[in-house]
CSV table of C-alpha atoms and ligand atoms in Angstrom, one decimal:
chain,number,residue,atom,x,y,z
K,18,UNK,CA,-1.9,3.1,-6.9
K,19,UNK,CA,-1.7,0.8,-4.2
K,20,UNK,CA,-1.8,2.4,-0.5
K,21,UNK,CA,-2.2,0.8,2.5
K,22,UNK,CA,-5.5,-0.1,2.3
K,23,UNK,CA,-5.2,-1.7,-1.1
K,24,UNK,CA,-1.9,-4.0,0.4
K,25,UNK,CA,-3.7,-4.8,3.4
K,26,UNK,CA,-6.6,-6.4,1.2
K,27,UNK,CA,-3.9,-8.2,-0.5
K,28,UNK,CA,-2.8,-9.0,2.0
K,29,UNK,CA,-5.6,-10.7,3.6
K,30,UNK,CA,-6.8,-12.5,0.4
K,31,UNK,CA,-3.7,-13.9,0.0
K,32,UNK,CA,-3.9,-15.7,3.7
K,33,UNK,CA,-7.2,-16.9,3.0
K,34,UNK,CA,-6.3,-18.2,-0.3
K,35,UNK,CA,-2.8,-19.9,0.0
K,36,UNK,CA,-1.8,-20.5,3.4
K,37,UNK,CA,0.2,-23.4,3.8
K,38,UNK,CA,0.3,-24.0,0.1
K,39,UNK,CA,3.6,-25.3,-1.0
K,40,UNK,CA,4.9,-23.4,-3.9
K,41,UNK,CA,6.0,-26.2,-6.6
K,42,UNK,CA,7.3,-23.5,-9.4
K,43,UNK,CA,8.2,-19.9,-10.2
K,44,UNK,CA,7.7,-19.0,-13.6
K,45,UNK,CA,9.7,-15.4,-14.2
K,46,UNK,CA,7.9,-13.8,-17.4
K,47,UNK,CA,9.7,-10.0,-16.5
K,48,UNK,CA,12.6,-9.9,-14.4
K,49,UNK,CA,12.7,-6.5,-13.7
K,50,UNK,CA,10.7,-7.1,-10.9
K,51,UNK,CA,13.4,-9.0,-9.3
K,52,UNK,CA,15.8,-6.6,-7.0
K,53,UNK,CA,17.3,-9.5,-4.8
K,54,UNK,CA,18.5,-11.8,-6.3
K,55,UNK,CA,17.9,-10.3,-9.5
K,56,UNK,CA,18.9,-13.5,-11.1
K,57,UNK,CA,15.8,-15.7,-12.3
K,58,UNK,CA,16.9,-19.1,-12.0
K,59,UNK,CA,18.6,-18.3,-8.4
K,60,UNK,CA,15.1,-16.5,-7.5
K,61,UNK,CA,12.9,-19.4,-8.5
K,62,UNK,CA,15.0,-22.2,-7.0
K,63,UNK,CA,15.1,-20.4,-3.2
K,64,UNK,CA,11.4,-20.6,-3.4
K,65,UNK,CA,10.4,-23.8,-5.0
K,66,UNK,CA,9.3,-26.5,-2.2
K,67,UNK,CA,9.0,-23.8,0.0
K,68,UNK,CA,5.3,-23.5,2.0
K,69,UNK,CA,3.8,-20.3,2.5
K,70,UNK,CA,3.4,-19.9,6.4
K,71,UNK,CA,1.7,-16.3,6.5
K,72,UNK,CA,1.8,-13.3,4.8
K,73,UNK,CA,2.3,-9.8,6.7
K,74,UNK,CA,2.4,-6.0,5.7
K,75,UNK,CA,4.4,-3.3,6.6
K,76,UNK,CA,3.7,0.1,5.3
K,77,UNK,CA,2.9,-0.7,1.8
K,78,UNK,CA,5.6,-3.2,1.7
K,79,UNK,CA,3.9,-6.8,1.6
K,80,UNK,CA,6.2,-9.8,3.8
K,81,UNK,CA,5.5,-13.6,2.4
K,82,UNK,CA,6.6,-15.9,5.6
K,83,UNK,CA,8.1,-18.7,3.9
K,84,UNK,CA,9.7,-22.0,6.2
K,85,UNK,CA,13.0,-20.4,5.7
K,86,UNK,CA,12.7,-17.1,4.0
K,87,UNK,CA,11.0,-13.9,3.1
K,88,UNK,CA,9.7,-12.5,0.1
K,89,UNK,CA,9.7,-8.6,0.2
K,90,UNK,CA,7.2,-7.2,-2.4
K,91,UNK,CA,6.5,-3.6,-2.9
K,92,UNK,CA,3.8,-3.2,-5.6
K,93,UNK,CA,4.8,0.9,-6.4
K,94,UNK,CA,2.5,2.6,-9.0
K,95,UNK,CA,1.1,-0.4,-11.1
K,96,UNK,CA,1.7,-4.0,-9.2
K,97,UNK,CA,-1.2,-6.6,-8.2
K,98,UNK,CA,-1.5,-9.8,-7.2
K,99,UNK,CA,-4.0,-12.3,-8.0
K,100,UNK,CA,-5.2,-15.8,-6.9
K,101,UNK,CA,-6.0,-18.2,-9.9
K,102,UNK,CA,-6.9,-21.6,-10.8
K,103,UNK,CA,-4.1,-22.7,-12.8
K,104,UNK,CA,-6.1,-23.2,-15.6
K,105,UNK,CA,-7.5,-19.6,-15.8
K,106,UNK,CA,-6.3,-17.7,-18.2
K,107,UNK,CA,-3.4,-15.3,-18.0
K,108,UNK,CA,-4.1,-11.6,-18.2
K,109,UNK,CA,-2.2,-9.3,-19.4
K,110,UNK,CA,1.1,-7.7,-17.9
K,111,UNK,CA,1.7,-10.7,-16.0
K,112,UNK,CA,5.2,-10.7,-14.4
K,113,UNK,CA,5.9,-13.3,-12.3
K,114,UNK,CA,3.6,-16.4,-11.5
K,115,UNK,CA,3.6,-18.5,-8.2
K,116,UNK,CA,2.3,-22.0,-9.2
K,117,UNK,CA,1.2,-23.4,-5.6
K,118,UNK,CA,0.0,-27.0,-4.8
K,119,UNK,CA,-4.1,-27.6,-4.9
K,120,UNK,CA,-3.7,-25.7,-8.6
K,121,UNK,CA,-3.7,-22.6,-7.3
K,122,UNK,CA,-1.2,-19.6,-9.2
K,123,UNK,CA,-0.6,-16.3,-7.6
K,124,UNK,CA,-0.2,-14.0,-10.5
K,125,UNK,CA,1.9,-10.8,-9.9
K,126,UNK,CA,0.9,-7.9,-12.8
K,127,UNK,CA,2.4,-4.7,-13.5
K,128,UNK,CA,1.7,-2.6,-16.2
K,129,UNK,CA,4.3,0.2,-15.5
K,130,UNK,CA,6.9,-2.4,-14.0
K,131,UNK,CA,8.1,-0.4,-10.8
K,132,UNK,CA,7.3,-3.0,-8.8
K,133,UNK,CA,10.4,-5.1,-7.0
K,134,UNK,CA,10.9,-8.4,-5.3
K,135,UNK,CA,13.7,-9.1,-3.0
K,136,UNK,CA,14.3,-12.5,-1.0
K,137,UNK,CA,15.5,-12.4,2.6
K,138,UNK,CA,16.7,-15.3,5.4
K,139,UNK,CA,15.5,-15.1,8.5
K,140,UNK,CA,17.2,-13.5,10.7
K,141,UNK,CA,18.9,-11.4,7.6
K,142,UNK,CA,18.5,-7.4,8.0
K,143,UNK,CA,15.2,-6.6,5.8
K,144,UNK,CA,16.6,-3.5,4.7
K,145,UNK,CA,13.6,-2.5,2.5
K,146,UNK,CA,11.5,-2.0,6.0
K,147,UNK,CA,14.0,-0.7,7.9
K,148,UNK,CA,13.7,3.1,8.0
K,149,UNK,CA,9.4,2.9,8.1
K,150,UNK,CA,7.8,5.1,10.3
K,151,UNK,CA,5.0,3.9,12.8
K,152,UNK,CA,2.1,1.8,11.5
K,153,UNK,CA,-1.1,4.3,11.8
K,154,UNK,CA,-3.2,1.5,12.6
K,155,UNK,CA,-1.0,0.0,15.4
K,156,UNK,CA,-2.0,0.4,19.2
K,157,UNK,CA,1.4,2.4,19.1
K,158,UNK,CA,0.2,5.2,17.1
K,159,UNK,CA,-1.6,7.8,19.3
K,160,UNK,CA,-2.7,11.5,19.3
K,161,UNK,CA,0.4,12.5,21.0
K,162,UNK,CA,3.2,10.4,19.1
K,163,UNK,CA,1.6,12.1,16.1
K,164,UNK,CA,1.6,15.3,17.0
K,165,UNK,CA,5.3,14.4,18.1
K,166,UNK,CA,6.2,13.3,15.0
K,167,UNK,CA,4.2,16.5,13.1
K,168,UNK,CA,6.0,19.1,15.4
K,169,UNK,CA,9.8,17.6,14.1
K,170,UNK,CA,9.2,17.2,10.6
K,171,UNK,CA,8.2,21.4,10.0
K,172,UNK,CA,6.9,20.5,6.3
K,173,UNK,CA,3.6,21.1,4.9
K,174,UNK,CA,0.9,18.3,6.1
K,175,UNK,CA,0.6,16.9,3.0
K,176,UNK,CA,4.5,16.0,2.9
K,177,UNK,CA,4.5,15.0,6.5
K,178,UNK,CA,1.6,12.2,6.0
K,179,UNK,CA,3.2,11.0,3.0
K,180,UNK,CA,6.8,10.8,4.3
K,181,UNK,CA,7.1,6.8,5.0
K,182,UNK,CA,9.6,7.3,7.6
K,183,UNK,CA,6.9,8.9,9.8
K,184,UNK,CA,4.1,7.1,9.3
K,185,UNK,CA,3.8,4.1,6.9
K,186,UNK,CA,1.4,3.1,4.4
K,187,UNK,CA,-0.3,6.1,3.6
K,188,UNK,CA,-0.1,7.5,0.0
K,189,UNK,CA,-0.9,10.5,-2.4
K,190,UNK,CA,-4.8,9.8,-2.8
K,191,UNK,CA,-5.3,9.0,0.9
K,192,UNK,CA,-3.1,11.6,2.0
K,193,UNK,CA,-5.5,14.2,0.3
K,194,UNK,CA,-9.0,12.2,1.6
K,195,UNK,CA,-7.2,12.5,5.4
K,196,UNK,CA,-6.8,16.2,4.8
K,197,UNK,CA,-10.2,16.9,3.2
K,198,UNK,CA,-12.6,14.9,6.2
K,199,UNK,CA,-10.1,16.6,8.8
K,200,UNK,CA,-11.0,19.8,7.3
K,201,UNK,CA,-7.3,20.7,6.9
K,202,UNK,CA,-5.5,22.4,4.1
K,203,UNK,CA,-2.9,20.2,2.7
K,204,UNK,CA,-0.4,22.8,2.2
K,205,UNK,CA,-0.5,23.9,5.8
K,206,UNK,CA,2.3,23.6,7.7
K,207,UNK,CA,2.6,21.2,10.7
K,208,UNK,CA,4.0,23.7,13.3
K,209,UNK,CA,1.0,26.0,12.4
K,210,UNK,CA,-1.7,23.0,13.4
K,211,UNK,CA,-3.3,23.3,16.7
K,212,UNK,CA,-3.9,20.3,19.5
K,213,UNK,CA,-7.3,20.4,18.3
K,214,UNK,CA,-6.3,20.2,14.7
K,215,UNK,CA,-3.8,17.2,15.6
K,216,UNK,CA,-6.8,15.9,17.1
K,217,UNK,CA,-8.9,15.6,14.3
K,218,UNK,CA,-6.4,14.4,12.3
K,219,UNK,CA,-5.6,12.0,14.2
K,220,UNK,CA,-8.6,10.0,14.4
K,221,UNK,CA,-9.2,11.1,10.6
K,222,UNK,CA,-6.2,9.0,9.8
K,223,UNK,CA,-7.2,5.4,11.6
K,224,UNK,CA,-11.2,6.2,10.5
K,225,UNK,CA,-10.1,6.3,6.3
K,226,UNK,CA,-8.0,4.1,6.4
K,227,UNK,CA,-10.1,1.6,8.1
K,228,UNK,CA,-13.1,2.8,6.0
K,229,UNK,CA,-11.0,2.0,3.0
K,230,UNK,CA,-9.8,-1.5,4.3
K,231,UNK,CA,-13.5,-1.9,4.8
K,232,UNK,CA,-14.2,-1.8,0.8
K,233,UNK,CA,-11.4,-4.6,0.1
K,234,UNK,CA,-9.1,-0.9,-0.7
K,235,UNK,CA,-10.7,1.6,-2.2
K,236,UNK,CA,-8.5,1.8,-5.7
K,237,UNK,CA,-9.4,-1.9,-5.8
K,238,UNK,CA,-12.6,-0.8,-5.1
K,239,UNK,CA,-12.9,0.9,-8.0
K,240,UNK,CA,-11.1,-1.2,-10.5
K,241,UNK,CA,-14.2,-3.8,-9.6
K,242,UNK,CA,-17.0,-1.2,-9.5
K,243,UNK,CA,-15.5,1.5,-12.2
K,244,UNK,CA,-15.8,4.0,-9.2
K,245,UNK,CA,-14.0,5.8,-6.4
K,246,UNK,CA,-15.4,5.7,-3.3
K,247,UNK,CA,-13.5,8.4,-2.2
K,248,UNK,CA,-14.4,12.4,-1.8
K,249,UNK,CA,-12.0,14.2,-3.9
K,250,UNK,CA,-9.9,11.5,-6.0
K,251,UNK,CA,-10.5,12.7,-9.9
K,252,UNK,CA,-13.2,15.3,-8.6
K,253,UNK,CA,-11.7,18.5,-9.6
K,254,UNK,CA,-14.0,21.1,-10.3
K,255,UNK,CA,-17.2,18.9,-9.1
K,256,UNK,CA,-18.7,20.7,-6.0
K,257,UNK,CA,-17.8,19.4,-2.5
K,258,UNK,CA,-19.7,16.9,-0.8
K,259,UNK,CA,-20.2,19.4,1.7
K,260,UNK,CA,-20.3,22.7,1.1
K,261,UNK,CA,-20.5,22.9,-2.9
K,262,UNK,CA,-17.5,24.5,-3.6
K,263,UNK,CA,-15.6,23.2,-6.8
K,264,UNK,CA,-13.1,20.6,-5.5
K,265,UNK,CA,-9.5,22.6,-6.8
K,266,UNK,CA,-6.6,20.4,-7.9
K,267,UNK,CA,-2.9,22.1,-7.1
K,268,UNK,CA,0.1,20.8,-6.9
K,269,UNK,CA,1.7,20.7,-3.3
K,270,UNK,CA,5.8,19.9,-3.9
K,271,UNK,CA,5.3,18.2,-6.9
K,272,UNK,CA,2.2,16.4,-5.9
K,273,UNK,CA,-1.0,16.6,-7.6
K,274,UNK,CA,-3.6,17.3,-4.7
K,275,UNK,CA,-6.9,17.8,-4.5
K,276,UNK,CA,-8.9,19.7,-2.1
K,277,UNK,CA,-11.8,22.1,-1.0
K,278,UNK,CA,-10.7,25.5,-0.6
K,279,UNK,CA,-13.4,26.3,1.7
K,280,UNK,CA,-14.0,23.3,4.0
K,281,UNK,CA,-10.4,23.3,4.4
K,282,UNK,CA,-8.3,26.3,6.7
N,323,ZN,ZN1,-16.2,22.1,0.8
Protein backbone atom coordinates (compact mmCIF):
# COMPACT_ATOMS: atom_id res chain seq x y z
CA UNK A 1 0.00 0.00 0.00
CA UNK A 2 1.82 2.77 -1.38
CA UNK A 3 2.12 5.96 1.09
CA UNK A 4 4.18 8.78 0.69
CA UNK A 5 7.24 7.37 1.45
CA UNK A 6 6.81 4.52 -1.03
CA UNK A 7 5.84 7.39 -4.08
CA UNK A 8 8.51 9.50 -3.12
CA UNK A 9 11.04 6.43 -3.78
CA UNK A 10 9.39 6.11 -7.01
CA UNK A 11 9.58 8.89 -7.47
CA UNK A 12 13.26 9.42 -7.14
CA UNK A 13 14.20 6.15 -9.04
CA UNK A 14 12.32 7.13 -11.79
CA UNK A 15 14.53 10.63 -12.21
CA UNK A 16 17.61 8.84 -11.88
CA UNK A 17 16.59 6.21 -14.25
CA UNK A 18 14.81 8.04 -17.24
CA UNK A 19 15.25 11.57 -17.25
CA UNK A 20 15.24 12.98 -20.51
CA UNK A 21 14.43 9.62 -22.10
CA UNK A 22 12.18 10.04 -25.00
CA UNK A 23 9.29 7.73 -24.75
CA UNK A 24 9.08 5.95 -28.37
CA UNK A 25 5.83 3.65 -27.46
CA UNK A 26 2.99 2.88 -25.06
CA UNK A 27 1.93 -0.43 -24.96
CA UNK A 28 -1.72 -0.57 -22.99
CA UNK A 29 -2.06 -4.29 -21.70
CA UNK A 30 -5.23 -3.13 -19.09
CA UNK A 31 -6.99 -0.13 -19.78
CA UNK A 32 -8.62 0.32 -16.70
CA UNK A 33 -5.95 2.15 -15.53
CA UNK A 34 -6.58 4.79 -17.95
CA UNK A 35 -9.14 7.61 -16.40
CA UNK A 36 -8.19 10.51 -18.91
CA UNK A 37 -8.41 9.80 -21.81
CA UNK A 38 -9.62 6.51 -21.13
CA UNK A 39 -9.20 5.67 -24.69
CA UNK A 40 -5.89 3.53 -25.47
CA UNK A 41 -4.86 4.53 -28.84
CA UNK A 42 -5.67 8.43 -27.89
CA UNK A 43 -3.59 7.77 -24.54
CA UNK A 44 -0.53 6.24 -26.28
CA UNK A 45 -0.31 8.69 -29.16
CA UNK A 46 -0.28 12.02 -26.68
CA UNK A 47 2.78 10.45 -25.21
CA UNK A 48 4.80 8.82 -27.94
CA UNK A 49 7.86 11.31 -28.95
CA UNK A 50 7.30 12.93 -25.90
CA UNK A 51 10.74 13.35 -23.45
CA UNK A 52 10.42 12.84 -19.88
CA UNK A 53 11.69 16.31 -18.28
CA UNK A 54 11.15 15.36 -14.45
CA UNK A 55 8.98 13.65 -12.47
CA UNK A 56 7.37 15.27 -9.20
CA UNK A 57 5.00 14.09 -6.29
CA UNK A 58 2.21 15.36 -4.66
CA UNK A 59 0.63 13.69 -1.77
CA UNK A 60 0.67 10.21 -3.06
CA UNK A 61 -0.25 11.37 -6.49
CA UNK A 62 2.97 10.98 -8.78
CA UNK A 63 3.34 14.08 -11.73
CA UNK A 64 5.49 12.88 -15.01
CA UNK A 65 6.78 16.44 -16.63
CA UNK A 66 6.55 15.73 -20.09
CA UNK A 67 7.64 18.70 -23.02
CA UNK A 68 3.98 19.39 -23.29
CA UNK A 69 2.03 17.43 -20.86
CA UNK A 70 1.49 15.69 -17.62
CA UNK A 71 0.89 12.32 -16.65
CA UNK A 72 -1.08 12.06 -13.31
CA UNK A 73 -0.62 8.56 -11.73
CA UNK A 74 -2.09 7.54 -8.49
CA UNK A 75 -0.92 4.01 -7.62
CA UNK A 76 -4.09 3.30 -4.86
CA UNK A 77 -3.82 -0.16 -3.06
CA UNK A 78 -1.76 -2.36 -5.56
CA UNK A 79 0.15 -0.10 -8.39
CA UNK A 80 4.13 -0.01 -8.97
CA UNK A 81 6.36 1.03 -11.21
CA UNK A 82 9.40 -0.50 -12.43
CA UNK A 83 12.52 0.38 -14.57
CA UNK A 84 13.56 -2.42 -17.03
CA UNK A 85 15.83 -3.28 -19.79
CA UNK A 86 13.55 -3.96 -22.52
CA UNK A 87 14.63 -7.34 -22.81
CA UNK A 88 13.83 -8.33 -19.17
CA UNK A 89 11.11 -10.23 -18.73
CA UNK A 90 7.59 -9.17 -17.98
CA UNK A 91 6.22 -9.93 -14.61
CA UNK A 92 3.13 -10.51 -13.79
CA UNK A 93 0.11 -8.00 -13.58
CA UNK A 94 1.76 -5.71 -15.88
CA UNK A 95 -0.66 -2.87 -17.04
CA UNK A 96 0.83 -0.44 -18.98
CA UNK A 97 4.48 -0.41 -20.31
CA UNK A 98 6.56 2.82 -21.22
CA UNK A 99 9.12 1.70 -23.86
CA UNK A 100 11.74 4.68 -23.54
CA UNK A 101 14.83 5.27 -25.89
CA UNK A 102 18.38 3.66 -24.49
CA UNK A 103 16.07 0.27 -24.07
CA UNK A 104 14.78 1.18 -21.16
CA UNK A 105 10.68 0.19 -20.23
CA UNK A 106 8.90 1.58 -17.29
CA UNK A 107 6.56 -1.16 -16.28
CA UNK A 108 3.36 0.00 -14.36
CA UNK A 109 1.75 -3.37 -12.27
CA UNK A 110 -1.26 -3.68 -10.42
CA UNK A 111 -2.56 -6.60 -9.05
CA UNK A 112 -5.93 -5.18 -7.71
CA UNK A 113 -6.18 -2.61 -10.69
CA UNK A 114 -7.32 0.60 -8.67
CA UNK A 115 -4.71 2.42 -9.91
CA UNK A 116 -5.62 5.41 -12.59
CA UNK A 117 -3.74 7.44 -15.20
CA UNK A 118 -4.93 10.70 -16.45
CA UNK A 119 -3.14 13.07 -19.03
CA UNK A 120 -3.10 16.85 -18.50
CA UNK A 121 -1.74 20.16 -20.74
CA UNK A 122 -0.02 22.50 -19.18
CA UNK A 123 -1.57 25.04 -18.02
CA UNK A 124 -4.92 22.63 -17.84
CA UNK A 125 -6.53 22.49 -14.16
CA UNK A 126 -4.91 19.13 -12.63
CA UNK A 127 -8.05 18.40 -10.87
CA UNK A 128 -6.79 15.19 -9.28
CA UNK A 129 -4.29 17.50 -6.98
CA UNK A 130 -6.51 20.08 -6.52
CA UNK A 131 -8.18 19.71 -3.13
CA UNK A 132 -4.63 18.16 -1.28
CA UNK A 133 -3.86 19.46 1.88
CA UNK A 134 -0.27 20.70 2.90
CA UNK A 135 2.83 18.61 2.03
CA UNK A 136 4.13 17.36 5.66
CA UNK A 137 7.54 17.56 4.50
CA UNK A 138 7.38 21.15 3.00
CA UNK A 139 9.07 24.12 4.80
CA UNK A 140 5.25 25.24 4.94
CA UNK A 141 4.18 22.70 7.35
CA UNK A 142 4.84 23.81 10.91
CA UNK A 143 3.83 23.00 14.62
CA UNK A 144 1.30 25.76 14.45
CA UNK A 145 -0.42 25.19 10.90
CA UNK A 146 -0.88 21.69 12.27
CA UNK A 147 -2.29 22.29 15.22
CA UNK A 148 -4.49 24.77 13.01
CA UNK A 149 -5.54 22.38 10.92
CA UNK A 150 -6.11 19.58 13.97
CA UNK A 151 -8.29 22.16 15.99
CA UNK A 152 -10.92 22.59 12.62
CA UNK A 153 -11.19 19.20 11.64
CA UNK A 154 -12.74 17.86 15.46
CA UNK A 155 -12.33 14.02 14.27
CA UNK A 156 -10.39 11.44 15.93
CA UNK A 157 -6.45 11.70 15.09
CA UNK A 158 -6.41 8.85 13.24
CA UNK A 159 -9.05 10.36 10.66
CA UNK A 160 -7.51 13.76 10.80
CA UNK A 161 -3.88 12.44 9.57
CA UNK A 162 -5.37 10.36 7.06
CA UNK A 163 -7.74 13.01 5.60
CA UNK A 164 -5.71 14.14 2.26
CA UNK A 165 -7.22 17.39 2.27
CA UNK A 166 -5.25 18.28 5.45
CA UNK A 167 -2.23 16.91 5.02
CA UNK A 168 -1.07 14.81 2.01
CA UNK A 169 0.59 11.74 1.52
CA UNK A 170 0.14 10.01 4.64
CA UNK A 171 -1.76 6.67 4.79
CA UNK A 172 -3.38 3.91 6.98
CA UNK A 173 0.01 2.13 8.04
CA UNK A 174 1.91 5.33 8.60
CA UNK A 175 -0.87 7.00 10.15
CA UNK A 176 -0.85 4.29 13.01
CA UNK A 177 3.34 4.30 13.20
CA UNK A 178 2.91 8.43 13.69
CA UNK A 179 0.44 7.76 16.43
CA UNK A 180 2.33 4.90 18.18
CA UNK A 181 6.15 6.86 18.32
CA UNK A 182 3.99 10.09 19.44
CA UNK A 183 2.67 8.06 22.10
CA UNK A 184 -0.88 9.05 21.11
CA UNK A 185 -4.02 7.03 20.95
CA UNK A 186 -5.35 6.96 17.53
CA UNK A 187 -8.92 7.24 18.39
CA UNK A 188 -8.37 10.40 20.44
CA UNK A 189 -9.87 13.32 19.37
CA UNK A 190 -7.98 16.36 18.08
CA UNK A 191 -9.72 19.06 20.22
CA UNK A 192 -8.71 16.87 23.31
CA UNK A 193 -4.71 16.96 22.24
CA UNK A 194 -2.66 19.42 24.10
CA UNK A 195 0.22 21.94 22.69
CA UNK A 196 2.59 19.56 23.92
CA UNK A 197 0.80 16.63 22.30
CA UNK A 198 0.67 18.69 18.91
CA UNK A 199 4.13 19.05 19.55
CA UNK A 200 5.16 15.72 19.53
CA UNK A 201 3.17 14.91 16.83
CA UNK A 202 4.37 17.19 14.89
CA UNK A 203 7.85 16.34 14.67
CA UNK A 204 6.69 12.61 14.87
CA UNK A 205 5.17 13.19 11.51
CA UNK A 206 8.41 14.78 9.39
CA UNK A 207 10.82 12.11 11.58
CA UNK A 208 8.74 8.70 10.03
CA UNK A 209 8.17 9.80 7.20
CA UNK A 210 11.67 10.74 6.53
CA UNK A 211 12.85 7.52 8.36
CA UNK A 212 10.70 5.66 5.89
CA UNK A 213 12.00 7.59 2.70
CA UNK A 214 15.25 6.70 4.15
CA UNK A 215 14.68 2.78 3.51
CA UNK A 216 13.65 3.43 -0.30
CA UNK A 217 9.65 3.22 1.57
CA UNK A 218 9.19 1.03 4.02
CA UNK A 219 6.30 -1.28 2.18
CA UNK A 220 8.96 -1.41 -0.50
CA UNK A 221 11.13 -2.19 2.04
CA UNK A 222 9.64 -5.02 2.79
CA UNK A 223 8.56 -6.47 -0.47
CA UNK A 224 12.68 -6.58 -1.06
CA UNK A 225 13.58 -7.80 2.45
CA UNK A 226 10.21 -10.00 3.33
CA UNK A 227 10.02 -7.61 6.43
CA UNK A 228 8.42 -4.48 7.88
CA UNK A 229 10.50 -2.15 9.25
CA UNK A 230 7.92 -0.61 11.05
CA UNK A 231 6.64 -0.99 14.94
CA UNK A 232 3.12 -2.11 14.72
CA UNK A 233 2.26 -3.01 10.90
CA UNK A 234 1.02 -6.86 11.21
CA UNK A 235 2.13 -7.00 14.95
CA UNK A 236 -1.00 -7.63 16.68
CA UNK A 237 -0.72 -9.39 19.77
CA UNK A 238 3.38 -9.32 19.68
CA UNK A 239 4.50 -7.18 22.73
CA UNK A 240 5.44 -3.53 22.18
CA UNK A 241 8.83 -2.47 21.45
CA UNK A 242 8.57 -0.62 24.44
CA UNK A 243 6.77 -1.42 27.13
CA UNK A 244 5.73 -5.21 26.30
CA UNK A 245 2.24 -4.87 26.09
CA UNK A 246 0.51 -6.93 23.27
CA UNK A 247 0.21 -4.49 20.24
CA UNK A 248 -4.17 -4.55 19.96
CA UNK A 249 -5.58 -4.22 16.47
CA UNK A 250 -9.17 -2.23 16.42
CA UNK A 251 -10.93 -0.72 14.06
CA UNK A 252 -11.13 3.17 14.20
CA UNK A 253 -14.07 4.30 11.53
CA UNK A 254 -13.67 1.55 9.46
CA UNK A 255 -9.93 1.35 9.61
CA UNK A 256 -8.02 -1.47 10.82
CA UNK A 257 -5.46 0.17 13.34
CA UNK A 258 -3.00 -1.00 15.36
CA UNK A 259 -1.68 0.29 18.55
CA UNK A 260 -0.31 -0.06 22.23
CA UNK A 261 -2.88 0.43 24.70
CA UNK A 262 -0.48 1.47 27.20
CA UNK A 263 2.26 3.55 25.55
CA UNK A 264 -0.55 5.39 24.03
CA UNK A 265 -3.12 7.99 26.24
ZN1 LIG B 1 3.71 -0.12 24.71
Amino acid sequence: MPELPEVEHVKQTINRELKNLKIERVEVLYAGVLKKPSDPSQFTHSLVKQTLRHVDRRGKYLLFYFEELILVSHLRMTGSYDVRRTTDPLANYAAVIFQFSDEQQLRYHDLRRLGTMEIYFENEPIVSIERLGIEPLSKEFTVTLLQQLGMKSKQSIKNFLLDQRKIAGIGNIYADEICYKAGINPGRKTLDLTGDDWKRLYTTIVFVLKDAIAYGGGYTFYKKHGYYPFSLYQRAGSPCEQCGTPIERVVVTKRGTYYCPTCQT
